[in-house]
Each structure stands twice: as C-alpha cells, then as structure tokens.
XYZ file of C-alpha atoms in Angstrom:
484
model
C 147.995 -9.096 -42.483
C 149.976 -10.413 -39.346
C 150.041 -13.930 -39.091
C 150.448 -16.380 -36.232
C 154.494 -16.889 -36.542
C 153.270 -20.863 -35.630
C 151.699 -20.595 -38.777
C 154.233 -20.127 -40.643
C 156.506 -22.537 -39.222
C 153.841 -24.927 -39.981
C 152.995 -23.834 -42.987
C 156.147 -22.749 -45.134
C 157.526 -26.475 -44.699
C 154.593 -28.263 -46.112
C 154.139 -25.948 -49.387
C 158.087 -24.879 -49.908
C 158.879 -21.358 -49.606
C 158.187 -20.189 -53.104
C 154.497 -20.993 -52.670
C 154.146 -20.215 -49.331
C 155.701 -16.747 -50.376
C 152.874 -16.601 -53.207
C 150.376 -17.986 -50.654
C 150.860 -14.523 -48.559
C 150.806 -12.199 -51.303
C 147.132 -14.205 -52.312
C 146.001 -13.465 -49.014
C 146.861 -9.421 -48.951
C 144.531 -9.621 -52.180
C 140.925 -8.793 -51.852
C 138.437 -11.167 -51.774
C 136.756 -12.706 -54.681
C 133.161 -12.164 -54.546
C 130.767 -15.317 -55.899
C 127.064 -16.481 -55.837
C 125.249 -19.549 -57.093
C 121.920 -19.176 -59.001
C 118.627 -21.071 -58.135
C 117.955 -22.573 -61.845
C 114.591 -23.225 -60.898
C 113.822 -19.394 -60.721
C 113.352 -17.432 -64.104
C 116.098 -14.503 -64.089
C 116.186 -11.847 -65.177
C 120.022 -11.145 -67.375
C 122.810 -9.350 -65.145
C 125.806 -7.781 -66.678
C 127.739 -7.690 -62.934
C 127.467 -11.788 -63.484
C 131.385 -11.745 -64.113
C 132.564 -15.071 -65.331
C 131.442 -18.370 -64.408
C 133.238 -20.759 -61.318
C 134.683 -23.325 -63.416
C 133.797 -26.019 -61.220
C 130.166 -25.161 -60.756
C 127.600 -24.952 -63.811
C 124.981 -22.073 -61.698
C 128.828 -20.570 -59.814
C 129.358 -16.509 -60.877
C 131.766 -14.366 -59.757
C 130.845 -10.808 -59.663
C 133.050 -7.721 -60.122
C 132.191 -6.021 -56.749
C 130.126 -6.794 -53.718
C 126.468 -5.394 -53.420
C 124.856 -4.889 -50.466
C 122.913 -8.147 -51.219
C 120.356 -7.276 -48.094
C 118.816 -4.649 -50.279
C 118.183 -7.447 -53.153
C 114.700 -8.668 -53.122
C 115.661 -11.704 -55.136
C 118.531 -12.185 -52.946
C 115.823 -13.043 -50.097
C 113.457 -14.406 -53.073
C 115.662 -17.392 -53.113
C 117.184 -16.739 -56.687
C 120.928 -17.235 -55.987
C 122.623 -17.967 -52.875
C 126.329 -16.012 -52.091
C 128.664 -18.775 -51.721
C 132.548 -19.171 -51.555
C 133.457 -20.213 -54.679
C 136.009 -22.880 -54.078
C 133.428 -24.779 -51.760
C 130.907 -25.114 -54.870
C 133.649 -27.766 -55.525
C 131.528 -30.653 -53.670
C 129.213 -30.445 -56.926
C 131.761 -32.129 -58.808
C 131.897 -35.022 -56.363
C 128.195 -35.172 -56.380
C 127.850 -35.317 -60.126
C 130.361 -38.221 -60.745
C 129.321 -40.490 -57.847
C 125.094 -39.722 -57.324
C 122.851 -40.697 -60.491
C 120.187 -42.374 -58.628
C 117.170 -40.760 -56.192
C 119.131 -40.726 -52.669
C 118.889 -40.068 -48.974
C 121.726 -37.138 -48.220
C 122.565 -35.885 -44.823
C 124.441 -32.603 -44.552
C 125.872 -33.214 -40.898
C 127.236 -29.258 -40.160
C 124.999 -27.363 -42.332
C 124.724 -24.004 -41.116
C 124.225 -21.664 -42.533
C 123.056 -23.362 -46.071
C 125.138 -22.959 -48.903
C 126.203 -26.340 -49.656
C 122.776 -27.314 -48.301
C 121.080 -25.912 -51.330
C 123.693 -26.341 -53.661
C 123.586 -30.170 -53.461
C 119.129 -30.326 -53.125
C 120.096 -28.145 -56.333
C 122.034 -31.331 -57.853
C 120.670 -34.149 -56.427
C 118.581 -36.611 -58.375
C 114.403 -36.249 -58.125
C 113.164 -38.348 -55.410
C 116.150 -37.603 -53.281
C 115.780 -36.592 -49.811
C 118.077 -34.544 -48.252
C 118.504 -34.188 -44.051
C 120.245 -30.394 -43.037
C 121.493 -30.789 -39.913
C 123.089 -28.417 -37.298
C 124.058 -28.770 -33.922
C 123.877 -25.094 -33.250
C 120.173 -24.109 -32.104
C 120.318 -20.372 -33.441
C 122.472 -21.506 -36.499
C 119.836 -24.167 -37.413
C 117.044 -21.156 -37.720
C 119.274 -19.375 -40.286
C 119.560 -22.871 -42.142
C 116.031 -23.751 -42.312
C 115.330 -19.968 -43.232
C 118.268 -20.431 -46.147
C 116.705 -23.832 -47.318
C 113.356 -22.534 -47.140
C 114.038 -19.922 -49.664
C 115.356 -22.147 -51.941
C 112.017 -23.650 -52.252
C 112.982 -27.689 -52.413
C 110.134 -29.610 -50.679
C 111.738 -32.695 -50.226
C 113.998 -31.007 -47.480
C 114.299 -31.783 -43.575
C 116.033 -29.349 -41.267
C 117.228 -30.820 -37.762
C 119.192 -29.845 -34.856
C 120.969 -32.059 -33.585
C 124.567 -33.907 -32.413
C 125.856 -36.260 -34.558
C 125.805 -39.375 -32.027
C 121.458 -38.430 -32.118
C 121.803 -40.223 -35.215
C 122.820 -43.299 -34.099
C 119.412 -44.765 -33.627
C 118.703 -44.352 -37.188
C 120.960 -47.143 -38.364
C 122.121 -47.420 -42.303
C 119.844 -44.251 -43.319
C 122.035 -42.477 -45.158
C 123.401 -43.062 -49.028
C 125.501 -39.849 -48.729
C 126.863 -38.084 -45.818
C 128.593 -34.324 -46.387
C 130.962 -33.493 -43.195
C 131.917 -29.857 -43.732
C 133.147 -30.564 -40.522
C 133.969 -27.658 -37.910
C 137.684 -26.984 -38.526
C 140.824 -23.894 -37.354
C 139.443 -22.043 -40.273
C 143.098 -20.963 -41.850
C 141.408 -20.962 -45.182
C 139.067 -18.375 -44.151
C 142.166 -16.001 -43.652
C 141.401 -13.322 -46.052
C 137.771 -13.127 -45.607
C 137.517 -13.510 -41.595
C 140.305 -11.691 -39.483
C 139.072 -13.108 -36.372
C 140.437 -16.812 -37.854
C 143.624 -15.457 -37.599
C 143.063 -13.792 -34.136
C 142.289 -17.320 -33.096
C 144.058 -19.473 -34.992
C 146.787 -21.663 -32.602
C 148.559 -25.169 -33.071
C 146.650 -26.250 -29.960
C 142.849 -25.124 -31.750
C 144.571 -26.934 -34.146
C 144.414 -30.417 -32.288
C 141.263 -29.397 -30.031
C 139.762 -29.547 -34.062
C 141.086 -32.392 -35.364
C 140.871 -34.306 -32.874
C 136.438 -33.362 -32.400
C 136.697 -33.872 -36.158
C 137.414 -37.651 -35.748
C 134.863 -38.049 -32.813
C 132.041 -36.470 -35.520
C 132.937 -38.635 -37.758
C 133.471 -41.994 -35.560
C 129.589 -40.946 -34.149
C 128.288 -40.354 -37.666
C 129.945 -43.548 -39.663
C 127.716 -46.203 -38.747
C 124.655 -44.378 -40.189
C 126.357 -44.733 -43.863
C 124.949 -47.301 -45.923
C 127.464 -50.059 -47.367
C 128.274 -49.084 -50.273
C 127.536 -45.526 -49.404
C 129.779 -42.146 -49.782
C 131.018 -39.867 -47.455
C 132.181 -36.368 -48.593
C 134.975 -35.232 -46.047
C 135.519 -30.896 -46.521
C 137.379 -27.767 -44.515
C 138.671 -24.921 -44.700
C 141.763 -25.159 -43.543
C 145.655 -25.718 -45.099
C 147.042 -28.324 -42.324
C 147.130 -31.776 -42.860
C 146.148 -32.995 -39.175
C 143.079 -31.563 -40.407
C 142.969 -32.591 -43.658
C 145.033 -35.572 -45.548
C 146.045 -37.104 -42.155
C 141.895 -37.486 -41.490
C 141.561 -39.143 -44.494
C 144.441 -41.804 -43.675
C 142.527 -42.069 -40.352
C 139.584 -43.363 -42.119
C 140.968 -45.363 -44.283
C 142.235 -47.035 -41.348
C 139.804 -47.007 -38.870
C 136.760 -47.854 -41.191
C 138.421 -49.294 -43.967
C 137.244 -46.267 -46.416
C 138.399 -46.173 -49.906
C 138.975 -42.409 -51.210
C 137.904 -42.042 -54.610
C 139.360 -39.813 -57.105
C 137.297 -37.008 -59.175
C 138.145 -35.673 -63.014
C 139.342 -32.118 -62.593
C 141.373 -30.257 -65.741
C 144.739 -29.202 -65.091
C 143.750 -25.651 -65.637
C 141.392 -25.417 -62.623
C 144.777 -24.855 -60.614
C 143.405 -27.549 -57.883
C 146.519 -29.129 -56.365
C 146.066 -32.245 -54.443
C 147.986 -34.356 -51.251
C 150.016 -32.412 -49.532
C 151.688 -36.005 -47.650
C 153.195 -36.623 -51.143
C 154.163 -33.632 -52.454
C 157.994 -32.613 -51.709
C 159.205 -29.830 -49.011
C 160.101 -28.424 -52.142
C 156.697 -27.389 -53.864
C 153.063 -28.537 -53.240
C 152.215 -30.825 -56.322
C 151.001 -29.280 -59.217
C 147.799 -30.976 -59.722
C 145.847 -33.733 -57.603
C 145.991 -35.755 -60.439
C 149.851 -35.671 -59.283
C 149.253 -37.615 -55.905
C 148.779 -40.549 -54.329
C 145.885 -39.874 -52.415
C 143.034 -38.570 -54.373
C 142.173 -35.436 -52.003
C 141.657 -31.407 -53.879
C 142.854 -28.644 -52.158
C 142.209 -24.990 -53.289
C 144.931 -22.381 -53.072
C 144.041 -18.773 -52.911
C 147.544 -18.021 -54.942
C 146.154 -21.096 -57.261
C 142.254 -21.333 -57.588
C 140.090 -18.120 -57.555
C 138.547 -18.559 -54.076
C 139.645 -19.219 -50.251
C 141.015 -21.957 -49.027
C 138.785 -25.594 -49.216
C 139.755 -29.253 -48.518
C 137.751 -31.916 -49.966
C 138.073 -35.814 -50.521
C 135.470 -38.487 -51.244
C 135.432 -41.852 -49.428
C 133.310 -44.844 -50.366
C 132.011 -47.656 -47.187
C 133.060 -50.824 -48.018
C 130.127 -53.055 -49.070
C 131.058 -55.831 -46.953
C 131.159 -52.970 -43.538
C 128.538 -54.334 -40.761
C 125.096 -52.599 -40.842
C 121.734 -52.650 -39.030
C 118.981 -51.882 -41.459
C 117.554 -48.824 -42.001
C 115.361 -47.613 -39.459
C 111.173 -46.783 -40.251
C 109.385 -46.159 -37.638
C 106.488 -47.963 -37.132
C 103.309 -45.728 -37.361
C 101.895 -47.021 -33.687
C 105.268 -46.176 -31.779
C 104.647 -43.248 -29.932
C 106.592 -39.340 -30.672
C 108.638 -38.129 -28.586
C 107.377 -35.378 -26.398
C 109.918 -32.847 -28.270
C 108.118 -34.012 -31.669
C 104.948 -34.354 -30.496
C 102.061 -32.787 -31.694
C 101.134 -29.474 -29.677
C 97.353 -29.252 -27.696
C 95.428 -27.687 -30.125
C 91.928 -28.204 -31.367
C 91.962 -31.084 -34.726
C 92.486 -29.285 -37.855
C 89.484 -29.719 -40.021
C 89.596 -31.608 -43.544
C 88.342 -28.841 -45.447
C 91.161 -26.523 -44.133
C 93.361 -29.589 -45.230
C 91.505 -29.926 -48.647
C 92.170 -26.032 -49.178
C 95.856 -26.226 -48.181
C 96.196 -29.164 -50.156
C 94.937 -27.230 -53.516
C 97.588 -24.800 -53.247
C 100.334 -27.217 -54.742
C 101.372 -27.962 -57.878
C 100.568 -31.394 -57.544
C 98.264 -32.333 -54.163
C 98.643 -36.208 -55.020
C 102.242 -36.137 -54.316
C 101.909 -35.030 -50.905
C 100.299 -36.082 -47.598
C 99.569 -33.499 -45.297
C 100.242 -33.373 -41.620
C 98.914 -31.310 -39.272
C 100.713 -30.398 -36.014
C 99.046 -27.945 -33.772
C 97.850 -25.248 -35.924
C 100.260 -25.530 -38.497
C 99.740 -27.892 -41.870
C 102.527 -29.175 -43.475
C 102.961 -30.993 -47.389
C 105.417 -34.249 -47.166
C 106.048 -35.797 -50.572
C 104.653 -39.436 -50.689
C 107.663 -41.161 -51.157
C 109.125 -39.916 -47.570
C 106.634 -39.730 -45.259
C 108.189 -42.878 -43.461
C 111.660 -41.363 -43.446
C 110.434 -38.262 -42.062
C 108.571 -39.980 -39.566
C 111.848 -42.095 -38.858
C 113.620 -38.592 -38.182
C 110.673 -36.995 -36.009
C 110.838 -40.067 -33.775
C 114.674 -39.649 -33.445
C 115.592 -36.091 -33.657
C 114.730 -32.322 -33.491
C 113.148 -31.946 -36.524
C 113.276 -27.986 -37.332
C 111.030 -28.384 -40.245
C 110.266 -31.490 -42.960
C 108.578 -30.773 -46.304
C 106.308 -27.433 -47.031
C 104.739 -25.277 -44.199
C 101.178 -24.987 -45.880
C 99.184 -22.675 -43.749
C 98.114 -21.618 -40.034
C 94.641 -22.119 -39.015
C 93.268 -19.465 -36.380
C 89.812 -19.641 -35.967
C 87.906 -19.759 -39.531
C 91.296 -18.452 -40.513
C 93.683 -20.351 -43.251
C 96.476 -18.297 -43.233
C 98.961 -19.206 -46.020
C 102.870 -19.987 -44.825
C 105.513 -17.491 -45.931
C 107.614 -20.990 -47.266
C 104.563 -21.521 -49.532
C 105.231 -18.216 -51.161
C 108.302 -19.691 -51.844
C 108.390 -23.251 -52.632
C 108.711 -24.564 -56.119
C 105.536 -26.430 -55.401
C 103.533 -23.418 -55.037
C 100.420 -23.451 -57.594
C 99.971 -19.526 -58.054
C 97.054 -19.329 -59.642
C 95.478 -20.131 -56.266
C 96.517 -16.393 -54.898
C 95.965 -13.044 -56.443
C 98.969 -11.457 -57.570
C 100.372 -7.835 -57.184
C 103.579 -6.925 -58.662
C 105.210 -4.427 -56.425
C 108.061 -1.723 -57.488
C 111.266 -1.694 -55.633
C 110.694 0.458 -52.589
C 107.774 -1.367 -51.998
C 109.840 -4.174 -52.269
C 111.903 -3.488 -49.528
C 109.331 -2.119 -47.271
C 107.857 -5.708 -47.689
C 110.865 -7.259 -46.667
C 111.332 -4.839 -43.799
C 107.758 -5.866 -42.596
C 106.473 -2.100 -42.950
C 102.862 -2.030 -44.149
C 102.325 -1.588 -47.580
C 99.396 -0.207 -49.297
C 98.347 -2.411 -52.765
C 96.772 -0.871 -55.885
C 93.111 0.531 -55.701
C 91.920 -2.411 -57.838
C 94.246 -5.538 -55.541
C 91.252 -7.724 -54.579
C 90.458 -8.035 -50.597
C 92.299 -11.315 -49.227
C 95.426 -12.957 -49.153
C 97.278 -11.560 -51.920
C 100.871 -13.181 -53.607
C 103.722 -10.321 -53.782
C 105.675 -10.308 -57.062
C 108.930 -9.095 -58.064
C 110.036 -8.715 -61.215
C 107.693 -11.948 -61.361
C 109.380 -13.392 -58.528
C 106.932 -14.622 -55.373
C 107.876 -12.302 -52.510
C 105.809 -13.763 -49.533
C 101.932 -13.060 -48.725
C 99.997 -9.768 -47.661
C 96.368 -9.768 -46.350
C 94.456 -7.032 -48.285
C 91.747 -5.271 -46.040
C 91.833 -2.261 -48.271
C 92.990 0.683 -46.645
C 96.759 -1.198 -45.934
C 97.650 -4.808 -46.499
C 98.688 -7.099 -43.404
C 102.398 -7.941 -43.962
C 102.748 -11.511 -43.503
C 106.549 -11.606 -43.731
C 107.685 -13.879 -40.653
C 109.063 -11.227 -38.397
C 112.630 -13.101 -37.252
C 113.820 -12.449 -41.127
C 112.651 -8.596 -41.579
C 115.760 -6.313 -42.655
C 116.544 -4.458 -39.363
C 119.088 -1.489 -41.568
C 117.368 1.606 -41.981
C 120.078 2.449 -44.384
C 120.005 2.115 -47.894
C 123.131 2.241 -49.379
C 124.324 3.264 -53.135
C 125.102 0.113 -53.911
C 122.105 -2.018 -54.307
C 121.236 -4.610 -57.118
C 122.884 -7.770 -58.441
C 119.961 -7.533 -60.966
C-alpha cells in the first residue's frame, strides 16, 4: 500500500509516530469481514458467525467472506453486511432515543445505517432515508425494502429541499460525504484520490449540508455527526464549527475502555492519540484500524439548544394541491374491493390507510399519514410505507416488498418451500417450475421458512414476479456460497 506522501505529513503529526507506524501496519492487514442480523427474522444457527461487534447487540464478524450474492437470505433481508465500526451510531441511539421519533438519515445510500437504526428505534418512530444520488436512492429503497420496516420513507433529495419542512425532525444522522481515508484498506481507489485539496472541497460541502439541514432539527433535538475519515478539518474541527455556529452541545456516550475507541484528536498530544475518549475534552469516538476491529469511523453527538428559533412542524393540509412530481399518475380509480383485498394481506389492516397512486396500492401506518403527506408535498418521495399490490385489469398482483415486509399476513398466500437451486434461479428471475400439487395462483416462495418474493402458478411454469432491476446478473456460482 502506497500512500499519498501528503498523507502522511498530515497524518503522522496528529497521532505521533508510534501509532501512525501501527496505523500502517493495520492497514497492510486484511479486512475484517462483519454483518448485522435482522432480529425480526427467525434464523437459522451459523457456525461462520465469528464473535460478536462489541458495540452492536445483532454485529458478527465472520471468519471469511462469502460470496453473499449467492445467499438467498442475504437478499431475504435477514442480515445486512455492514462495516463494523459504523454499527457504532447504535450506541448513540440507545442512550439518547427512548421515545417513538421522527429520524432523518440525510446521506443514506446505500442502507446500512438506514436499517440498523429502523432496527433500534422505538415503535411508532418514523424514519425518512434520504439520498441525493438518483441511482443510489434505488439501491436504498431496495436495501430498506428488504428489511421489511413499514414505517419507512425513501426520498431523493438535496438537503436545502428540506427546508420547507420546518422543525420535522427529532433526530438527524449526517454520515456526511467525506475524503474517505478510513476506507483505505477496503477501497484502493480512496487512496488513488485522496488529496489535501479533496480534503477542503469536503469539509468545506460538509458544513454547507449541515448549515442547509440544521433548521429542520427540533429544539431540543439530536444530531448524529459521522465519517470515515482520520483528519480533523473533517472531523473534530466540524464539531467546534457547530458548536459555534449553532450553539450545539456535543454529548458524551458510555463506551468501556476495552472497546479500544480513542477520542479528540485536538487534545491529545503530538506525542500519542489519547487512549480512550473518555480521555478528552470533547466527547467525539474515533475508530482506529490498529485499535478497534474495523475501518476507520468518526462519530459525535450534538444536542439543539431548546431555546434555538423554530417554525413549527410542517402538515400539510389535505386540500393543498401535490406537486406534479408527487402527483398521482392518469390511471383509471382503483376499486374498493381491490383495496379491501390488499388491505387483508396485513397483519393488522386497522393500522394502515391505504393509498392508491396510479395502479399501485400502498399501506401507510395511521399514525403518519400526515407526515408522509408533509414529505410528498415537499420532496421526491421514492417510496413511503408498504407497496401492496398492482392492479391490471381484474388483476391484483401482490408487490415483491409485501413478500417481504414484517407486516405481511402469510396465511393469505399459498406457500412453497423451494430447495437451493431453485432458490437462486428465483432470484435470478429464471422460471421455475413448483411441485405437482402447488395450487394455481399467486403463490409465497419460502426458504428455509424465509418469504422469498411471489410466483404466479399457471401450472406448467410459475410467473417469476421478482422485480427485474434486482435479479442476480452472475452466471457463476462460486465454491464459496452460504453464511447459513
């Protein structure tokens, strides 16, 4: 590994040269491999499940890295592969949210900490996945879909599109875009781009996403500031900037001394980085490759002063027009016994209200059909709730997120448990041919008891409903296969 001799000169100074020296020899390590597990999915036991991320209670690391694109529980939604030291926002997240919340995560894509905090967050929380990316917001939505949370919205949009929402948020997570120096290891092409001036082109958008985003915090309210990076223009010099500029208190989180989580580098001697955060001034947690099993992450927690101005929350009201990006397509009225089907195929109908735009009906949970409104009136809304069904014709075809959502009642669908290679011709969207004895019809794939998505039975083959953008496109199978 070659890197940027600006780097080092950077660098070296701000951790002393014995762990700078033990920084480097971290980096010419492999990898550590990790994945978070969906709780909410039974199981089955894995003996590759290596020991657990101390820092998350669902984190594993695993002793090698499958080809997790030939898992079918991988794309079932059971466990998500995450970078381990990242899983640290759920410690943030458990000591400062106890109470239902609205959560935006502002640069979401592609997911992980997306479904790791609708994973923690209190019941009745709403959480808001954004990402100003267009093609990166698809692979979001697909991620969050397959976790299976209904009280989810997925939007694409810039962070100064917010602005019309007023105080909406109770918790805003900025993984904001940063010069990626903690993604060394993993990501050669970091280092191939790495520079001091990237370095201020980052920081420097990094205080205009948060300037744009600030004013849509509640009083009160928390902001969870992460990277990836090691430099403190980036990092602990942000912070100070916020403090500043918004008057934003950084609060501390309990972490044991044995995590290996080291803290400010502003206070820490050109000696040595500190030992522990607990050994700084300003309650920010860095992880160390040489220190923490993982890749570099910077996190710190910042509160909004109670007293900050605010303009109240912004509901729509239900007779102000959509806008024409949100607005409902030209299609004939869906009619309320496809609606009354749809609605049957949830766990609990009287939770929900259904929407129907175009073709397509949709489950919101009760308690956020205002918000989600709100959002449709003021953003690109990717997807809100639980995509129920398509109607074509006399048609109700059941969504592939059905299939998936926790909210799914299955005893609406048939079910067919399918064998591995069946599996993954599924998944490929190949036809697939169901037992003599599969009743005619939509039919529920299983997978070691795990829904797979929906088939249409007509006998002689079933019609593979698996939304074509996700198919696998590898015709190769490789040796190594299973996590499970």
């Amino acid at each position: 590994m070659q890197l940027p001799a600006s780097f080092i000169a950077q660098t070296c100074p701000l951790l002393g040269q014995k762990a700078f020296d033990s920084l480097v020899e971290a980096l010419l390590q492999e990898p550590p491999v990790s994945i978070r597990l969906n709780r909410r999915r039974t199981l089955p036991e894995s003996e590759i499940l290596q020991a657990p991320v101390p820092w998350c209670a669902d984190g594993y690391y695993i002793a090698d890295r499958p080809t997790f694109t030939f898992d079918p529980l991988f794309h079932a939604g059971c466990y998500y592969v995450q970078e381990a030291s990242s899983m640290f926002v759920e410690q943030a997240l458990r000591k400062y949210v106890d109470r239902p919340v609205v959560m935006l995560d502002l640069c979401a894509a592609p997911g992980g900490k997306s479904t790791h905090a609708r994973s923690l967050l209190p019941e009745g929380s709403l959480l808001v996945a954004n990402e100003v990316i267009r093609n990166r917001s698809q692979i979001l939505a697909e991620n969050l879909t397959k976790w299976g949370h209904p009280d989810v919205v997925v939007t694409n949009n810039d962070p100064a599109d917010f602005a019309g929402l007023g105080t909406f948020f109770d918790v805003i997570l900025t993984d904001v875009p940063c010069s990626g120096e903690g993604m060394f290891r993993k990501d050669p092409v970091a280092i191939d781009e790495w520079s001091p001036e990237n370095v201020d082109v980052c920081w420097q958008r990094q205080r205009r996403i948060l300037t744009d985003i600030w004013p849509c915090l509640r009083p009160g309210g928390l902001l969870i500031y992460s990277t990836c990076t090691y430099n403190i223009k980036e990092d602990e010099e942000n912070v100070r900037w916020m403090q500043q500029e918004f008057g934003a208190e950084p609060l501390p989180v309990d972490i044991p001394a044995e995590w290996g989580i080291t803290g400010s580098l502003l206070s820490a001697s050109n000696d040595s980085v500190a030992d522990n955060a607990s050994d700084t001034e300003l309650p920010v947690y860095r992880f160390l490759p040489h220190r923490t099993r993982g890749e570099g992450f910077f996190l710190a927690v910042l509160r909004k002063p109670e007293t900050a101005e605010t303009d109240e929350p912004y509901y729509a009201s239900t007779s102000r027009k959509p806008s024409k990006k949100n607005g409902a397509k030209s299609a004939p009225p869906v009619s309320k016994e496809a609606l009354s089907t749809a609605c049957q195929w949830l766990l609990a109908p009287d939770a929900f209200d259904l929407q129907a735009e175009g073709t397509l009906i949709t489950a919101i949970p009760h308690e956020h059909t205002d918000r989600v409104t709100a959002l449709r009136q003021s953003l690109r809304v990717i997807q809100a709730g639980v995509e129920l069904a398509e109607v074509k014709g006399k048609d109700l075809i059941p969504a592939h997120a059905l299939a998936m959502s926790q909210s799914l009642r299955r005893e609406c669908f048939p079910t067919e448990e399918i064998a591995y290679e069946q599996a993954i011709a599924y998944l490929r969207k190949e036809s697939i041919v169901l037992s003599a004895d599969a009743p005619r019809g939509y039919v529920l794939l299983t997978y070691r008891d795990i829904p797979l998505g929906f088939v249409k039975n007509i006998g002689n083959r079933a019609n593979n409903l698996y939304p074509q953008e996700w198919r696998i496109r590898s015709g190769y199978l490789p040796e190594k296969l299973l996590l499970y």
